[in-house]
Short mmCIF file of C-alpha atoms and ligand atoms in Angstrom, two decimals:
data_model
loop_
_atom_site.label_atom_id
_atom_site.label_comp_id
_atom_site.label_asym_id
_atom_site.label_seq_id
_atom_site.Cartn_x
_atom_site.Cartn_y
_atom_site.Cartn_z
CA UNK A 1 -6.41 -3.14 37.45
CA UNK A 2 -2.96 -4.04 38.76
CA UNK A 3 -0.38 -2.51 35.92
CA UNK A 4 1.63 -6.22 36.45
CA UNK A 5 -1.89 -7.22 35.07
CA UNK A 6 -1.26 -5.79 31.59
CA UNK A 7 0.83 -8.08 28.71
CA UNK A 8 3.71 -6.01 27.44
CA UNK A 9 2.70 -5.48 23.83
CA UNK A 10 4.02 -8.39 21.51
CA UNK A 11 7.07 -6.70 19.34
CA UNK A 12 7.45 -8.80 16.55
CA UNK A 13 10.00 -8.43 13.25
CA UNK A 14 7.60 -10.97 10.83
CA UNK A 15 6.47 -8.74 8.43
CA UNK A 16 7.68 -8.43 4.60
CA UNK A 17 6.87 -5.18 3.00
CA UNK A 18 6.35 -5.47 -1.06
CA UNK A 19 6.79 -2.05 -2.44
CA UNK A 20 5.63 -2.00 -6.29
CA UNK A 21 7.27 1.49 -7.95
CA UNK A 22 7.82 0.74 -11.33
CA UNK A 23 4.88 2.60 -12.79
CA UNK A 24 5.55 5.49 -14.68
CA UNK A 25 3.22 7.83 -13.49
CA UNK A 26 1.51 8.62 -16.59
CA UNK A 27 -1.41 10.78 -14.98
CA UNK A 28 1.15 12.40 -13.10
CA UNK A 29 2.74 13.34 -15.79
CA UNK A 30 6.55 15.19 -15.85
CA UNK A 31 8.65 12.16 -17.43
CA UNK A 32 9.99 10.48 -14.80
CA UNK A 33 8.91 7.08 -13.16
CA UNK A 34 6.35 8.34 -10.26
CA UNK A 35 7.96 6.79 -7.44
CA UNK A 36 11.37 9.08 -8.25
CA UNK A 37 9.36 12.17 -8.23
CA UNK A 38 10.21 14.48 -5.49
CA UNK A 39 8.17 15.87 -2.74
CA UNK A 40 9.52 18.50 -0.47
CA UNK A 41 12.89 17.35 -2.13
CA UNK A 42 12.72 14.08 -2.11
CA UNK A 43 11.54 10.97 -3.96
CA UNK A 44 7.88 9.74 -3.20
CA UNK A 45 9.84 6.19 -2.56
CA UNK A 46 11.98 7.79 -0.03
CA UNK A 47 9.25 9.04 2.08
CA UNK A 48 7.13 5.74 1.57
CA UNK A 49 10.04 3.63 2.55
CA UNK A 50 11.04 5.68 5.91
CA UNK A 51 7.54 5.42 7.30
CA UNK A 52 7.62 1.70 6.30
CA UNK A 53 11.17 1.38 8.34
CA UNK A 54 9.77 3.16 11.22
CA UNK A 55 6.72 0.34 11.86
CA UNK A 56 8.17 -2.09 14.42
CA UNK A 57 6.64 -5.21 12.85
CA UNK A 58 8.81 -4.85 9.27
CA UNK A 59 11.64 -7.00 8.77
CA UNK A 60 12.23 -6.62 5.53
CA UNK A 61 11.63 -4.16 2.53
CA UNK A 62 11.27 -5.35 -1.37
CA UNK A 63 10.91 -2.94 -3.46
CA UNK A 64 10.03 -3.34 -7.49
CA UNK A 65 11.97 -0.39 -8.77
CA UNK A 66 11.27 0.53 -12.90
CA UNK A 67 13.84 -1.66 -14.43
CA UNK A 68 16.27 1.33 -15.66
CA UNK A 69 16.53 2.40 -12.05
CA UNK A 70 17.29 -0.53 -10.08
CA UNK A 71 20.87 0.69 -9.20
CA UNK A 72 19.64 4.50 -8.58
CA UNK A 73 16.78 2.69 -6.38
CA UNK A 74 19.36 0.84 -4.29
CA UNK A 75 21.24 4.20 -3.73
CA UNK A 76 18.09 6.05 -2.35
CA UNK A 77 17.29 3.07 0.02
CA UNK A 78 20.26 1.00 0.83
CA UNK A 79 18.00 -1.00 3.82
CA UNK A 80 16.17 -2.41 0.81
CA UNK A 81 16.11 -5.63 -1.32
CA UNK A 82 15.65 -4.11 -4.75
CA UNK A 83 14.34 -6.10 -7.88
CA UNK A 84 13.64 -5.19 -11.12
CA UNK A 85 9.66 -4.48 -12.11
CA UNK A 86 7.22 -6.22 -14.22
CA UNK A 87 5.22 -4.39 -16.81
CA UNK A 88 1.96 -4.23 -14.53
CA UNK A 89 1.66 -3.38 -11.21
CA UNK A 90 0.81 -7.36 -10.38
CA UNK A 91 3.70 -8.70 -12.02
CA UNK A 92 5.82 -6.02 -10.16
CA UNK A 93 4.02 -6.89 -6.80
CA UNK A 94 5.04 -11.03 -8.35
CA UNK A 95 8.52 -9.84 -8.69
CA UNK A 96 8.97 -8.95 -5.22
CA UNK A 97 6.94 -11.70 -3.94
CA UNK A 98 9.14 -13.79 -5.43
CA UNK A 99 12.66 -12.79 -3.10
CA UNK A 100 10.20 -13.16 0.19
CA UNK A 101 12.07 -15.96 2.19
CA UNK A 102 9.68 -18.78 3.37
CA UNK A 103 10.89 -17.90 6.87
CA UNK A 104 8.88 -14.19 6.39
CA UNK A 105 4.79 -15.02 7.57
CA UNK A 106 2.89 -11.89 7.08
CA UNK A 107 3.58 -10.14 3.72
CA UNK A 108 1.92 -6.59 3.11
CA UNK A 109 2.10 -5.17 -0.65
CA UNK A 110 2.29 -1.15 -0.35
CA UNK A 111 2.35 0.93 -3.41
CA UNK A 112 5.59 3.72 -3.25
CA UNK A 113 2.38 6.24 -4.60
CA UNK A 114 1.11 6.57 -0.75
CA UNK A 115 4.31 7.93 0.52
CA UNK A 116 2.78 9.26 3.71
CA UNK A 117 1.28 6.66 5.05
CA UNK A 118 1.55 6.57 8.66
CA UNK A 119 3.25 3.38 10.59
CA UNK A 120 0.37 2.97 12.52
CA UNK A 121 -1.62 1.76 9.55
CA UNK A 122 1.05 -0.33 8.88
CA UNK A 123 0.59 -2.13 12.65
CA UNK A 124 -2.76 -2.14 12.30
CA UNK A 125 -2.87 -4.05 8.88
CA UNK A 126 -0.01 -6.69 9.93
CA UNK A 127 -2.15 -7.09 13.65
CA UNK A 128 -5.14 -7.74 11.63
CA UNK A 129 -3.43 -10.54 9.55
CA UNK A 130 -1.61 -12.04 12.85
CA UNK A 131 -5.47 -12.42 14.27
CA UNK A 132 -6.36 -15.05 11.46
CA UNK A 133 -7.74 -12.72 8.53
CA UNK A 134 -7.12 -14.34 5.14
CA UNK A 135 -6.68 -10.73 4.06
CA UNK A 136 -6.96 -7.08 5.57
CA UNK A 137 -7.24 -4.12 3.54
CA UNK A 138 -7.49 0.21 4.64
CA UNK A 139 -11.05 1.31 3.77
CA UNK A 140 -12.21 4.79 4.08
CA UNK A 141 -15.58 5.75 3.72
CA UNK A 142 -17.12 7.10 0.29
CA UNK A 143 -18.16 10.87 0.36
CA UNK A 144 -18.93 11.74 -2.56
CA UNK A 145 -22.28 11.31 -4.27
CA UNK A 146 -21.89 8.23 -6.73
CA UNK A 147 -23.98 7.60 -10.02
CA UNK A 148 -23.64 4.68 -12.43
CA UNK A 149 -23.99 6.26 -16.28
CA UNK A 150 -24.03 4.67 -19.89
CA UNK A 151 -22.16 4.61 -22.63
CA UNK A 152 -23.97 8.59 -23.81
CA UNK A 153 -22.99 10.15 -20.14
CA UNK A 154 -26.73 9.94 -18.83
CA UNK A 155 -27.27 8.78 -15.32
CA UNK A 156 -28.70 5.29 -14.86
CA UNK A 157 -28.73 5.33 -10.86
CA UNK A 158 -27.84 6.71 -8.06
CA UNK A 159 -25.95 3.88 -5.91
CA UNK A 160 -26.11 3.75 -2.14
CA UNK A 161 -22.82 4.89 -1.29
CA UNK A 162 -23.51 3.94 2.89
CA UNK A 163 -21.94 0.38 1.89
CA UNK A 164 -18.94 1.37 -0.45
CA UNK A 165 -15.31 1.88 0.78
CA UNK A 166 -12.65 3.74 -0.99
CA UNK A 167 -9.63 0.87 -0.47
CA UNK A 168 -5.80 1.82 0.06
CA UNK A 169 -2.89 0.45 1.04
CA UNK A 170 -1.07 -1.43 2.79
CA UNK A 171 -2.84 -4.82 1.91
CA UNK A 172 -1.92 -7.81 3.91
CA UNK A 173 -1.58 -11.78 4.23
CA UNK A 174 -0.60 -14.69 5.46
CA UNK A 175 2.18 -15.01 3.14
CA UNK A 176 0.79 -18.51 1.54
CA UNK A 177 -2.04 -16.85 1.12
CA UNK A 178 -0.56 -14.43 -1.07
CA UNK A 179 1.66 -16.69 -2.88
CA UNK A 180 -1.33 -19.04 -3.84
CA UNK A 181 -3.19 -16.10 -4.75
CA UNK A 182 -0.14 -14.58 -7.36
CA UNK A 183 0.51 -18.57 -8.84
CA UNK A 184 -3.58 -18.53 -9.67
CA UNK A 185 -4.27 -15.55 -10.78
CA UNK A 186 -5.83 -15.82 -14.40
CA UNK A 187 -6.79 -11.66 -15.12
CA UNK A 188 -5.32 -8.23 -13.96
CA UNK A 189 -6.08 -7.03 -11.05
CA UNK A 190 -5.73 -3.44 -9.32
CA UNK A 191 -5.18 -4.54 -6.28
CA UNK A 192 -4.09 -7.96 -4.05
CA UNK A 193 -7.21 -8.06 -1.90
CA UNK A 194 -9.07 -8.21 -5.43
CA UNK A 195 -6.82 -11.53 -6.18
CA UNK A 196 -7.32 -13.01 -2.91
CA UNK A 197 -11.09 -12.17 -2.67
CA UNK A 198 -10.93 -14.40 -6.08
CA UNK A 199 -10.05 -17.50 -4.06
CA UNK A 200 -12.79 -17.29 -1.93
CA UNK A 201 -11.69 -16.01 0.95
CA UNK A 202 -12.83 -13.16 3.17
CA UNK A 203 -11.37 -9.70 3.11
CA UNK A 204 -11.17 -7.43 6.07
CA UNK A 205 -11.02 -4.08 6.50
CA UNK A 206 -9.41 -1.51 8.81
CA UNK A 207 -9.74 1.78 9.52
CA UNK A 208 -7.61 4.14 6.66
CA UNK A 209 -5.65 6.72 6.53
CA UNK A 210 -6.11 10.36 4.68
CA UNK A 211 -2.56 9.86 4.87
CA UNK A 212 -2.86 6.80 2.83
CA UNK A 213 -3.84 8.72 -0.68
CA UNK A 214 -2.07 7.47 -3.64
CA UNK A 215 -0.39 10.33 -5.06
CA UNK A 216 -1.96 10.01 -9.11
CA UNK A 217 -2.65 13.27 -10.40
CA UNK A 218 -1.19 16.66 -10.12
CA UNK A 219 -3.34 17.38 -7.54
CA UNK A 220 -2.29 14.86 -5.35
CA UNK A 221 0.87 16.29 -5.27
CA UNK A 222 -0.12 19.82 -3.88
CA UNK A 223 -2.03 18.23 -1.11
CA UNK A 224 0.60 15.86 -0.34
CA UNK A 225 3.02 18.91 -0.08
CA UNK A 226 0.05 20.43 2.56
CA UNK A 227 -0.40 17.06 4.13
CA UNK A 228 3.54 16.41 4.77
CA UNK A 229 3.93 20.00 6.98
CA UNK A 230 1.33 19.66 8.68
CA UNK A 231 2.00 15.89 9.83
CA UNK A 232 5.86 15.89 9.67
CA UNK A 233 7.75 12.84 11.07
CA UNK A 234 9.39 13.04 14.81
CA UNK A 235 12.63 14.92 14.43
CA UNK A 236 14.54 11.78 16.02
CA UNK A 237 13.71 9.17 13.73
CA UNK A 238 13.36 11.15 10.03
N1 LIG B 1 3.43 0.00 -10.38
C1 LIG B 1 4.47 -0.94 -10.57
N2 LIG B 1 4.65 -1.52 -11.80
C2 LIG B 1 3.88 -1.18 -12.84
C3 LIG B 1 2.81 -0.24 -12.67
C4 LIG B 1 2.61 0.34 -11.42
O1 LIG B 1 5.19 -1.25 -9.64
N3 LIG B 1 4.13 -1.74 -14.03
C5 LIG B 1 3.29 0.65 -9.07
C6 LIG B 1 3.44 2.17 -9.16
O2 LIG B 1 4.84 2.52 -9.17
C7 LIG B 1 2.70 2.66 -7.94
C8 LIG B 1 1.66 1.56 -7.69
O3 LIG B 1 2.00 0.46 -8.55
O4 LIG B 1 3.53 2.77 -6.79
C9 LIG B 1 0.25 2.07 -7.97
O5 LIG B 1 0.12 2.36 -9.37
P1 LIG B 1 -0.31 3.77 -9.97
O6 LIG B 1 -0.64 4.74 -8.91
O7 LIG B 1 -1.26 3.49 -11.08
O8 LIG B 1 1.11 4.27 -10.57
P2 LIG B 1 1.54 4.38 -12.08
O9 LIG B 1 1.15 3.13 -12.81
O10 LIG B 1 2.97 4.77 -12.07
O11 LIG B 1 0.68 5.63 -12.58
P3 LIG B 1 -0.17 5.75 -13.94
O12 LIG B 1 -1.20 4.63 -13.89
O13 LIG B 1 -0.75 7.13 -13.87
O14 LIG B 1 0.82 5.58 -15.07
MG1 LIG B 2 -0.99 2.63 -13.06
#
């Protein structure tokens, strides 16, 4: 095929990234809201918030910062519009929604916890919403072997893990869609995709990331600390 043949690839700044970091990292543990918590020296929001930068679709930033920390938030990342969070992690993900101008289309919601997740998963979740999906979610595969027990610990089942998907983010939507989905929400929900799915609509998935793990227990943080050296960003652009 003739190289004059091939579109140049579509570079477009439409894309809104909701960054929910007020938790407090209870099963982390250590005292201090999780998204301030260093890795390799620096804050898990630091290192969520440069691989967000770096993905050539994102306009804009929002981050919901714990409300004692707003000012110390907008030190750490002066590109970002920084509000104060709610008391869940949907009313933070509401608070940022909230700044989003009308003018913004595509809105992804990314927790600060998955602070090495690639910008290629970011392109690939805003490319999936741009092709018409009402919602696009990062699925991995399950590996484990998964049982459903009672209330006494004993093993009911053993459940077909070939069609369950461990879900990460970033999420993504048509920005409406996500607006309509916050203003009618009635319950809690763990997730956006959950609060979408609720409206009827159809979620999608793409390919996630190992890079993608949400960084909730001790644990996670050793094998962050082993995932960050051996993928570190391009000198140029850290
Ligand atoms: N989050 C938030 N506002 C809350 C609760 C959570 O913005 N009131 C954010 C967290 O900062 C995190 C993301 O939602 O980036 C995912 O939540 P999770 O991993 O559960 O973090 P925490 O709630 O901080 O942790 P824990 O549940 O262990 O306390
Ligand atoms: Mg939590």
């Amino acid at each position: 095929m003739d190289s004059r043949d091939v579109p140049a690839p579509v570079r477009r700044k439409d894309v809104a990234v909701l960054v929910p970091a007020a938790g407090m990292g209870v099963r982390l543990g250590g005292g201090t809201p999780k998204a301030l918590r260093e890795l390799a020296g620096e804050p898990l929001l630091v290192h969520a918030c440069r691989r967000l930068a770096m993905a050539p679709s994102v306009a804009m930033i929002v981050i919901a910062a714990p409300p004692g920390d707003v000012d110390a938030v907008r030190a750490l990342v002066p590109g970002a519009v920084v509000v104060p969070g709610g008391a869940t992690r949907q009313q933070s993900v509401a608070a940022a929604l909230a700044v989003v101008p009308e003018s913004i289309e595509v809105v992804l919601v990314h927790d600060a916890a998955r602070a090495l997740t690639p910008p290629e998963l970011v392109e690939a979740v805003a490319a999936a919403v741009r092709s018409g999906a009402a919602a696009v979610v990062p699925a991995l595969p399950v590996v484990d072997t998964i049982k459903r027990v009672d209330a006494g610990e004993h093993v009911l089942e053993t459940v077909d893990r070939a069609p369950l998907r461990v879900i990460q983010t970033p999420q993504g939507f048509p920005r409406a869609t996500l607006v309509r989905a916050h203003a009618e929400a009635v319950d809690e929900h763990t997730d956006d995709a959950g609060m979408v799915e609720r409206l009827g609509h159809k979620v999608h998935c793409v390919p996630g990331s190992d890079l993608a793990l949400k960084i909730t227990r001790p644990l996670d943080l050793l094998i962050a600390e082993s995932l960050l050296a051996a993928h570190p960003l391009p000198v140029s652009r850290s």
